[in-house]
Coordinates of C-alpha atoms and ligand atoms in Angstrom, one line a residue:
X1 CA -152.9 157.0 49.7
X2 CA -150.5 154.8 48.4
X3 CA -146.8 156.4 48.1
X4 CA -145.2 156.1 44.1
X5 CA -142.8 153.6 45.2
X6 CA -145.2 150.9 46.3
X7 CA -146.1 150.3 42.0
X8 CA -142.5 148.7 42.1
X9 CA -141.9 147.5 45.6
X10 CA -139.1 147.3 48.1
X11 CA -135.7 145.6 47.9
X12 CA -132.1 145.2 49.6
X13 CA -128.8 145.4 47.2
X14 CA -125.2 144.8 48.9
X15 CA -122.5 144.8 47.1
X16 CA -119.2 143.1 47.2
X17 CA -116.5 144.8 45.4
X18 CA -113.8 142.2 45.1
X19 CA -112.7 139.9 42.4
X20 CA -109.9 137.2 42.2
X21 CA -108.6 139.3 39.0
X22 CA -110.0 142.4 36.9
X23 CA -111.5 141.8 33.6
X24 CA -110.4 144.2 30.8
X25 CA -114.1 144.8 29.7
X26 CA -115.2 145.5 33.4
X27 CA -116.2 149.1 34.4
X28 CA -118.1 148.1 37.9
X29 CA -116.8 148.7 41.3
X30 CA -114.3 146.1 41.4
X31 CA -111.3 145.8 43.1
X32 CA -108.2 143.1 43.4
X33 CA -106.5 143.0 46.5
X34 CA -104.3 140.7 48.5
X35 CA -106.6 140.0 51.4
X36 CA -110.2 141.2 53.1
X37 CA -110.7 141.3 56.2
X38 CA -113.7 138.9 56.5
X39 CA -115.0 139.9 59.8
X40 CA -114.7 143.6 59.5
X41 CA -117.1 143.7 56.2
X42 CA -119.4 141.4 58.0
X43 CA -119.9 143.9 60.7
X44 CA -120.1 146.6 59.0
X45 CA -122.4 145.3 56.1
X46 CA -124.9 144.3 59.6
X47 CA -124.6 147.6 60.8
X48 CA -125.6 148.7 57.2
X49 CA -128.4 146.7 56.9
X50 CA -129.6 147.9 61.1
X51 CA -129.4 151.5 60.1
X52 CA -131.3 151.6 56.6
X53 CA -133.5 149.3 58.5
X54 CA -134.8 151.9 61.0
X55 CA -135.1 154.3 58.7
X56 CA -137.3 151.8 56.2
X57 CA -139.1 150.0 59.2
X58 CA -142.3 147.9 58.7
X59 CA -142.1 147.5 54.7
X60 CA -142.3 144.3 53.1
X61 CA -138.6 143.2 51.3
X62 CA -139.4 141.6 48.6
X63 CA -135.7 141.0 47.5
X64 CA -132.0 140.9 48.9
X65 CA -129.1 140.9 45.9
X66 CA -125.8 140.1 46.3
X67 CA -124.1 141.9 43.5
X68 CA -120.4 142.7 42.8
X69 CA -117.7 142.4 41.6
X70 CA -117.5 138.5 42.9
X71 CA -120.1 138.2 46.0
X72 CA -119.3 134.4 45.6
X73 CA -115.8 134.9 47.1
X74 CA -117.8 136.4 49.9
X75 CA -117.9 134.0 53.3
X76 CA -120.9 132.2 53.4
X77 CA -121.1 132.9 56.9
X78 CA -121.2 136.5 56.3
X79 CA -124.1 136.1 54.1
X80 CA -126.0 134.2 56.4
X81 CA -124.7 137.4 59.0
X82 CA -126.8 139.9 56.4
X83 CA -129.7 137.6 55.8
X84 CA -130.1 136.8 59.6
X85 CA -130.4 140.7 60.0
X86 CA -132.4 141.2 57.5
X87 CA -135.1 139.0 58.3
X88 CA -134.9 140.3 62.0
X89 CA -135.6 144.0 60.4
X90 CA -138.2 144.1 57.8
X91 CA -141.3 141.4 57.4
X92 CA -140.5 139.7 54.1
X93 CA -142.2 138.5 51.0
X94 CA -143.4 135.1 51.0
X95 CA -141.7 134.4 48.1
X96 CA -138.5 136.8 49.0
X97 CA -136.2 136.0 46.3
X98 CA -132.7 136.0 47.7
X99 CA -129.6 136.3 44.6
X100 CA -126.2 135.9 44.3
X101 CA -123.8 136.8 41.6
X102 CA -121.6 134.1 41.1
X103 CA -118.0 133.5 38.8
X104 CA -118.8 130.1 37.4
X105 CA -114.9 128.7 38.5
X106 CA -114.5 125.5 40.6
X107 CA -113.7 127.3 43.9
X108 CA -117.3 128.9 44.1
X109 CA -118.8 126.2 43.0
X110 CA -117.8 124.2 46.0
X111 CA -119.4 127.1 48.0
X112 CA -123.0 126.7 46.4
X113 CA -124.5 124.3 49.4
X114 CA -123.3 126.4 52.5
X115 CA -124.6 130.1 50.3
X116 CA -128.2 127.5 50.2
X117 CA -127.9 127.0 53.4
X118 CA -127.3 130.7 54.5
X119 CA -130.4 131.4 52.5
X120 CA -129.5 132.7 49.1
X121 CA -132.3 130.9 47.0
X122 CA -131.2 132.2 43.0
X123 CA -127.7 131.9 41.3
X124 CA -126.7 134.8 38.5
X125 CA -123.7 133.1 37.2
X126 CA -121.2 134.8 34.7
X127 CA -120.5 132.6 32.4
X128 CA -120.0 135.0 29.7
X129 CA -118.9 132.6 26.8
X130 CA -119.1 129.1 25.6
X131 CA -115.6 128.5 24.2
X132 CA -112.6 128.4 25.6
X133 CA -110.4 131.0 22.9
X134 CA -113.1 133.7 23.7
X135 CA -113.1 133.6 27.5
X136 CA -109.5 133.8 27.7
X137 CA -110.0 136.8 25.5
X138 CA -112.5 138.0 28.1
X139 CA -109.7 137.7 30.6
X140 CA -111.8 135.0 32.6
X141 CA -110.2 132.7 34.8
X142 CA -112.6 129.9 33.9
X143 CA -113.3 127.4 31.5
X144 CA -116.6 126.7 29.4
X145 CA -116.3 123.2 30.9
X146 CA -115.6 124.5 34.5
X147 CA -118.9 126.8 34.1
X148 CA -121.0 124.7 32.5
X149 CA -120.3 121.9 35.4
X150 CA -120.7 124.5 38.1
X151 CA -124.2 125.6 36.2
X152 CA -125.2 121.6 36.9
X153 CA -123.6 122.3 40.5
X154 CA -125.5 125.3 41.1
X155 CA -128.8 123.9 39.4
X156 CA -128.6 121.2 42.4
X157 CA -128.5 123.5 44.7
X158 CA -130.2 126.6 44.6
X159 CA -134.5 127.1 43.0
X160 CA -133.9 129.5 40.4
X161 CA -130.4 129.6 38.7
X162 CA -130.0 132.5 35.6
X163 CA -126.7 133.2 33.6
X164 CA -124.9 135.7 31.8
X165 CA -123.6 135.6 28.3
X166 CA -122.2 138.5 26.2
X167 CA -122.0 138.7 22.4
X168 CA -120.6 140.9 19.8
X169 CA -117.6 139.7 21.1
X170 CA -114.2 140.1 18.9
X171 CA -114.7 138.3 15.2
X172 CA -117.9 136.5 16.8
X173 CA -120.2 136.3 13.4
X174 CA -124.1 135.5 13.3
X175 CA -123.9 132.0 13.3
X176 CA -121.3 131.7 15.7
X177 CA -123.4 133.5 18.2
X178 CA -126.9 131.6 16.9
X179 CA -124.7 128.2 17.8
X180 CA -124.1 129.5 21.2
X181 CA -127.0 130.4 22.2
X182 CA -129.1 127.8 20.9
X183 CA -126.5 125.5 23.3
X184 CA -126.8 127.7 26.3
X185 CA -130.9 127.5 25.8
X186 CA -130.9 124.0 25.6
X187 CA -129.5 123.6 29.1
X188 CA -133.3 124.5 30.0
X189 CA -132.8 127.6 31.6
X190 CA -135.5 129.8 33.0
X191 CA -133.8 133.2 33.0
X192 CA -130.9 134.5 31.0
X193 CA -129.2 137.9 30.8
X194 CA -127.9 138.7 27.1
X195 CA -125.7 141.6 27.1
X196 CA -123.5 143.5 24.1
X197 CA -120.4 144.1 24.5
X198 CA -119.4 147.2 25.3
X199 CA -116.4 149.0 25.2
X200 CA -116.2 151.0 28.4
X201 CA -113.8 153.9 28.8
X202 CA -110.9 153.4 31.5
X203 CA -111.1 149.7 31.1
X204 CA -108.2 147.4 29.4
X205 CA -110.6 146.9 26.4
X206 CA -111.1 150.6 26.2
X207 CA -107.7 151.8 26.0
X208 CA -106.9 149.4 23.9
X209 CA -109.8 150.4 21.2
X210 CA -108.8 153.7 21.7
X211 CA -105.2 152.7 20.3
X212 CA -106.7 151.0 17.2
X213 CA -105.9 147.2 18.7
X214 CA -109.2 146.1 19.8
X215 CA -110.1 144.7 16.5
X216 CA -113.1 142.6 15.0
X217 CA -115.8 144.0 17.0
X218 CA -118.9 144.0 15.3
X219 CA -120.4 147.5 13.6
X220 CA -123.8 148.6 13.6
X221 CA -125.3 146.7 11.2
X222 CA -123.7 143.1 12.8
X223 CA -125.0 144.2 16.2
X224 CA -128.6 145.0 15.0
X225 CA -128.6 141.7 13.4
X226 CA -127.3 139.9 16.4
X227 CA -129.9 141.3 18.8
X228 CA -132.9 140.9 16.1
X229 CA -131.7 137.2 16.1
X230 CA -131.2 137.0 20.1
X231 CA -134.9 138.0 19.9
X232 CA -136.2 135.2 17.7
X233 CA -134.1 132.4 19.4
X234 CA -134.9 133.2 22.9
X235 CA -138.8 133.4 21.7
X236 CA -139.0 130.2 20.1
X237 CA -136.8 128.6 23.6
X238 CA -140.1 129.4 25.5
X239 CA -138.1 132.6 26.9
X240 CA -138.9 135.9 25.1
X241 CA -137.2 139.4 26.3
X242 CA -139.1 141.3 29.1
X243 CA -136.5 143.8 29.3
X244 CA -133.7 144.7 26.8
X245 CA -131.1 142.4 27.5
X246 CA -132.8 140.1 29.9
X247 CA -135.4 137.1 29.3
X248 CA -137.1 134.4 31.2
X249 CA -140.1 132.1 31.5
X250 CA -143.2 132.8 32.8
X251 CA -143.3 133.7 36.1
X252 CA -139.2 133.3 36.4
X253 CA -138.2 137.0 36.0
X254 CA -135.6 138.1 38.3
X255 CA -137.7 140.0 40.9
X256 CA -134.7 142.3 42.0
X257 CA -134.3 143.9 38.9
X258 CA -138.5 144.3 38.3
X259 CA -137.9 146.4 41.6
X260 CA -135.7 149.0 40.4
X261 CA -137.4 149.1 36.2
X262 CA -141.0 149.6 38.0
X263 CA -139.3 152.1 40.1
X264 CA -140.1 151.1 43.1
X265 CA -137.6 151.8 46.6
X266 CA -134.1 149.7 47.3
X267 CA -131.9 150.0 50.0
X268 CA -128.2 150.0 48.8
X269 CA -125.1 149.2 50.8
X270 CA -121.4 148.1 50.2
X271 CA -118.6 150.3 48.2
X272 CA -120.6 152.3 45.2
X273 CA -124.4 151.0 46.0
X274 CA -126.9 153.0 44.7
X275 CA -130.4 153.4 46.4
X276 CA -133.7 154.9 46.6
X277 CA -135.4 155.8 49.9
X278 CA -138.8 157.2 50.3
X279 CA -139.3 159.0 53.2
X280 CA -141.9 161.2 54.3
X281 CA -143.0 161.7 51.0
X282 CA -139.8 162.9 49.7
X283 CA -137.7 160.1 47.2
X284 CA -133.7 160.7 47.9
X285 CA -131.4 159.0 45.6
X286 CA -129.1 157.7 48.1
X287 CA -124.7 157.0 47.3
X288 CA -122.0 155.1 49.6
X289 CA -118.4 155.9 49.3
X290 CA -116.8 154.3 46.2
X291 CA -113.3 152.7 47.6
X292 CA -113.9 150.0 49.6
X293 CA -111.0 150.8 52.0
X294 CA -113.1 154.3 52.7
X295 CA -115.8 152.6 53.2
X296 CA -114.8 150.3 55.5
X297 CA -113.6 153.0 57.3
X298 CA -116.6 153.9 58.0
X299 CA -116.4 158.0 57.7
X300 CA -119.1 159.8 55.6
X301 CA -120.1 156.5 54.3
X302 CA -123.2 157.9 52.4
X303 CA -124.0 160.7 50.7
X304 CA -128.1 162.2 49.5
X305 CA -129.7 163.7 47.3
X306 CA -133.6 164.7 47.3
X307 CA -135.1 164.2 43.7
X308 CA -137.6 166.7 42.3
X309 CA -140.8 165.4 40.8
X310 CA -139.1 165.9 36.9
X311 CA -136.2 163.8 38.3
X312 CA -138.3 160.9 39.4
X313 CA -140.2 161.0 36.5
X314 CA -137.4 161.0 33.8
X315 CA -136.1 158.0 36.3
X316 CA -139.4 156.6 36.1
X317 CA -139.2 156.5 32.3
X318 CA -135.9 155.2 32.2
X319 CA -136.3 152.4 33.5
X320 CA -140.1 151.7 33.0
X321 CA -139.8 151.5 29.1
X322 CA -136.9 148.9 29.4
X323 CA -139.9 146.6 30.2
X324 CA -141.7 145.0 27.7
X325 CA -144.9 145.8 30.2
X326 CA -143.9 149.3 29.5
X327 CA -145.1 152.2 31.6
X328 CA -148.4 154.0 33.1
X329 CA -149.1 157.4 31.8
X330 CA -150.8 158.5 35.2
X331 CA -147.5 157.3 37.1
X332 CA -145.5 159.4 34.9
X333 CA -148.3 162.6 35.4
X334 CA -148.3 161.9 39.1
X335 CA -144.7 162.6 39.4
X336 CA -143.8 164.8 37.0
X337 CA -146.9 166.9 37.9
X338 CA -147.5 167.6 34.4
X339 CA -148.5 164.5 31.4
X340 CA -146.1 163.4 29.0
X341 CA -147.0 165.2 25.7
X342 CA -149.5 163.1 23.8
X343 CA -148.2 165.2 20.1
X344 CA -144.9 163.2 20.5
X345 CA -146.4 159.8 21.9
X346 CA -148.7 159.6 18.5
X347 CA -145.9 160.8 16.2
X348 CA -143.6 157.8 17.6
X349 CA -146.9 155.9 17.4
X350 CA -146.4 156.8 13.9
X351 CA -142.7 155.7 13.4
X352 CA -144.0 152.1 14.5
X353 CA -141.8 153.0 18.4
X354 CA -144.0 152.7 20.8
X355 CA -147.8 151.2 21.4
X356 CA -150.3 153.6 23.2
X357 CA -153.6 151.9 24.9
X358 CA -155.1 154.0 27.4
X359 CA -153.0 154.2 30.1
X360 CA -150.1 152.3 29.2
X361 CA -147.1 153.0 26.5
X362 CA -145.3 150.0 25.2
X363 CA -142.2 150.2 23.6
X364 CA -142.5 148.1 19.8
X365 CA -139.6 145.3 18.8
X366 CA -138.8 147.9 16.2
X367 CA -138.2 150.3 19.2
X368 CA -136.1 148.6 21.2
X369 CA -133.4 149.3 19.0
X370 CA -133.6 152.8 19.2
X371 CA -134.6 153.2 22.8
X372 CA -132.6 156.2 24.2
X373 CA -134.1 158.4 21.0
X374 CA -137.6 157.3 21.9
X375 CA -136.2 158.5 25.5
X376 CA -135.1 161.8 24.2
X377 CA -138.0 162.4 22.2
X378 CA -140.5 161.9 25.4
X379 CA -138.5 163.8 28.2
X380 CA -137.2 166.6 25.5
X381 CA -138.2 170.0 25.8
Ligands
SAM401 C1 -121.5 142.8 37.9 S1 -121.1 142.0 36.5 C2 -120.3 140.5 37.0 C3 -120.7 139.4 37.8 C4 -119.6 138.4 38.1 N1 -118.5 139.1 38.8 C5 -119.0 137.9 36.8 O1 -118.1 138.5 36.2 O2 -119.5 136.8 36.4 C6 -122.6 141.5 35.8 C7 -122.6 141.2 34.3 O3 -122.4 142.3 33.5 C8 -122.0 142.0 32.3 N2 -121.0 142.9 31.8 C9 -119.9 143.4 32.5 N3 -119.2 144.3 31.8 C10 -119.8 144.3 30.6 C11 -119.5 145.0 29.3 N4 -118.5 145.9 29.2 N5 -120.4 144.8 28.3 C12 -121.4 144.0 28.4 N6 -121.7 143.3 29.5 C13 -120.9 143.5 30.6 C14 -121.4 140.6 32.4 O4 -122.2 139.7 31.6 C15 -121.5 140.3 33.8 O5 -121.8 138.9 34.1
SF4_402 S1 -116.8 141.0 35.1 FE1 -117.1 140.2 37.2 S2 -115.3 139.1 37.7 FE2 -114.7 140.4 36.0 S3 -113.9 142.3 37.0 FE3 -116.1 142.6 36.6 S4 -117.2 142.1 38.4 FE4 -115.1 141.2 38.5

């Protein structure tokens, strides 16, 4: 019998936790420091990838993400190290989609052609904002003009090539944002990555809100509007959602991520990477060590945990309803060991939530905005 995880597939994430500077909104597992020691990460990141590799032998990768902080201030040499390994320990995908976060500044830019060339075949770039005032207030160390000519850079080089804004940025109103986007969509993308703002605790941004000086940030109402409109543009650009914050044409949706929303297994190395390994029938959520120095070190790099069927399920949820494919009843039942309670499913079938056919529950437009109650309301007691 097929194991749960094979619904989603299998993927590799490694993550790079250095950036050239720290942006104030930024919560991920990123670090600035004076130098790296090239050659140490790329060994170790090998050795990663050989021992997760054994453990995982004979499944089919159908993805490798290079996520960070800044993966494009990695060596392209060290990439082509990973990928080189990789392909030497698990059969790939035909189509193995191979990503790389990038900052859109000049410096990376000029690295595009040797990443190609190591094998990375899809570009995430950050580009964040289209004007100049607001990325300085993003703390970004680029220009709109510098991303938008390392987009056409990038678009040269690599197959797929996707892009990150964020709204409900300070005193950014409706239209401002509906004039930005409409400008970024007209570049012809085929997958973008819309994000809100958010205000994370222990981040520049955050202490600053917390002392009353992060002002102009848009309240509830604002933000509902902007992501109703974000909705509407991106559906009439040929490019509707098919998660919350991320949308793409036919056919161009960013295979990494569809591996961890259909819950299916990832390996995860590098400082903070997160994974899920099947084994023998039991899933383990597995954790490496957080500080990069640490982790470079190399002691207790990893730690486990085995999930219980109720853990994988709620997981399963999670990330399944994100997707506008939604999930499969039976998936949920067959991990949970018991069915999700059909009394709650037709009284948010009521509400106008959710959409239940026979096997499948779909999350409405109307939903999406108020996902984590729909959330609540299925996994509470
Ligand atoms: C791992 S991060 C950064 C990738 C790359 N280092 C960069 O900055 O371009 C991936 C994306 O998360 C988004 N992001 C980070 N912090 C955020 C926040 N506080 N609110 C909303 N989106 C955020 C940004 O759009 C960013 O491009
Ligand atoms: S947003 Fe990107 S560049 Fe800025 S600190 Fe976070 S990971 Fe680094």
């Amino acid at each position: 019998m097929a194991e749960d995880w094979e619904a989603g597939g299998f993927g590799l994430y490694v993550h790079w936790p250095f950036c050239a500077a720290k942006c104030p909104y930024c919560d991920f597992n990123s670090h600035v420091t004076r130098s790296v020691d090239h050659a140490a990460w790329r060994v170790a990141l090998v050795d990663e990838v050989k021992r997760l590799g054994k453990e995982t032998h004979g499944r089919v990768l159908r993805s490798v993400f290079f996520g960070g902080g800044t993966p494009s201030l990695m060596e392209p040499a060290t990439v082509g190290a990973i990928l080189d390994t990789v392909h030497a320990v698990w059969p790939t995908a035909n189509d193995l989609e191979v990503t790389l976060e990038a900052n859109p500044t000049s410096v990376e830019a000029s690295k595009f052609a040797d990443f190609h060339h190591a094998g990375v075949n899809r570009v995430s770039m950050g580009i964040q904002a289209l004007n100049d005032p607001d990325l300085r207030a993003l703390g970004r160390q680029h220009s709109a003009r510098e991303a938008l000519a390392a987009f056409d850079i990038a678009r040269r080089a690599f197959e797929r090539v996707s892009f990150d804004l964020m709204y409900g940025r300070q005193n950014q109103s409706l239209s401002d944002w509906e004039t930005e986007l409409s400008s970024a969509l007209a570049l012809g993308l085929d997958h973008v990555s819309l994000y809100q703002l958010t205000i994370e605790g222990g981040t520049a941004f955050g202490d600053r809100y917390k002392a009353g000086k992060l002002r102009g940030l848009p309240d509830e109402d604002l933000s509902a509007d902007m992501y109703a409109l974000t909705q509407d543009i991106c559906a009439s650009h040929n490019m509707p959602r098919y998660e919350v914050s991320n949308h793409a044409t036919d056919g161009n949706e960013s295979r990494h991520n569809l591996v961890y929303w259909r819950y299916g297994d990832y390996v995860g190395i590098g400082p903070g990477a997160h994974g899920r390994i099947t084994a023998e029938g039991v899933r383990q959520a597995t954790e490496q060590t957080r500080m990069p120095s640490a982790w470079l070190s190399g002691v207790s790099r990893e730690t486990r945990e085995n999930l219980s069927g109720t853990d994988q399920a709620s997981e399963f949820l999670l990330m399944g309803l994100r997707l506008t494919e939604g999930v499969s009843k039976q998936r949920f039942t067959n991990l949970a060991g018991y069915a999700l309670n059909e009394d709650k499913i037709a009284h948010l079938v009521d509400l106008g939530m959710i959409s239940n056919t026979k096997d499948r529950i779909v999350v409405t437009n109307q939903g999406f905005t108020v996902l984590n109650g729909i959330l609540r309301e299925l996994l509470g007691a």
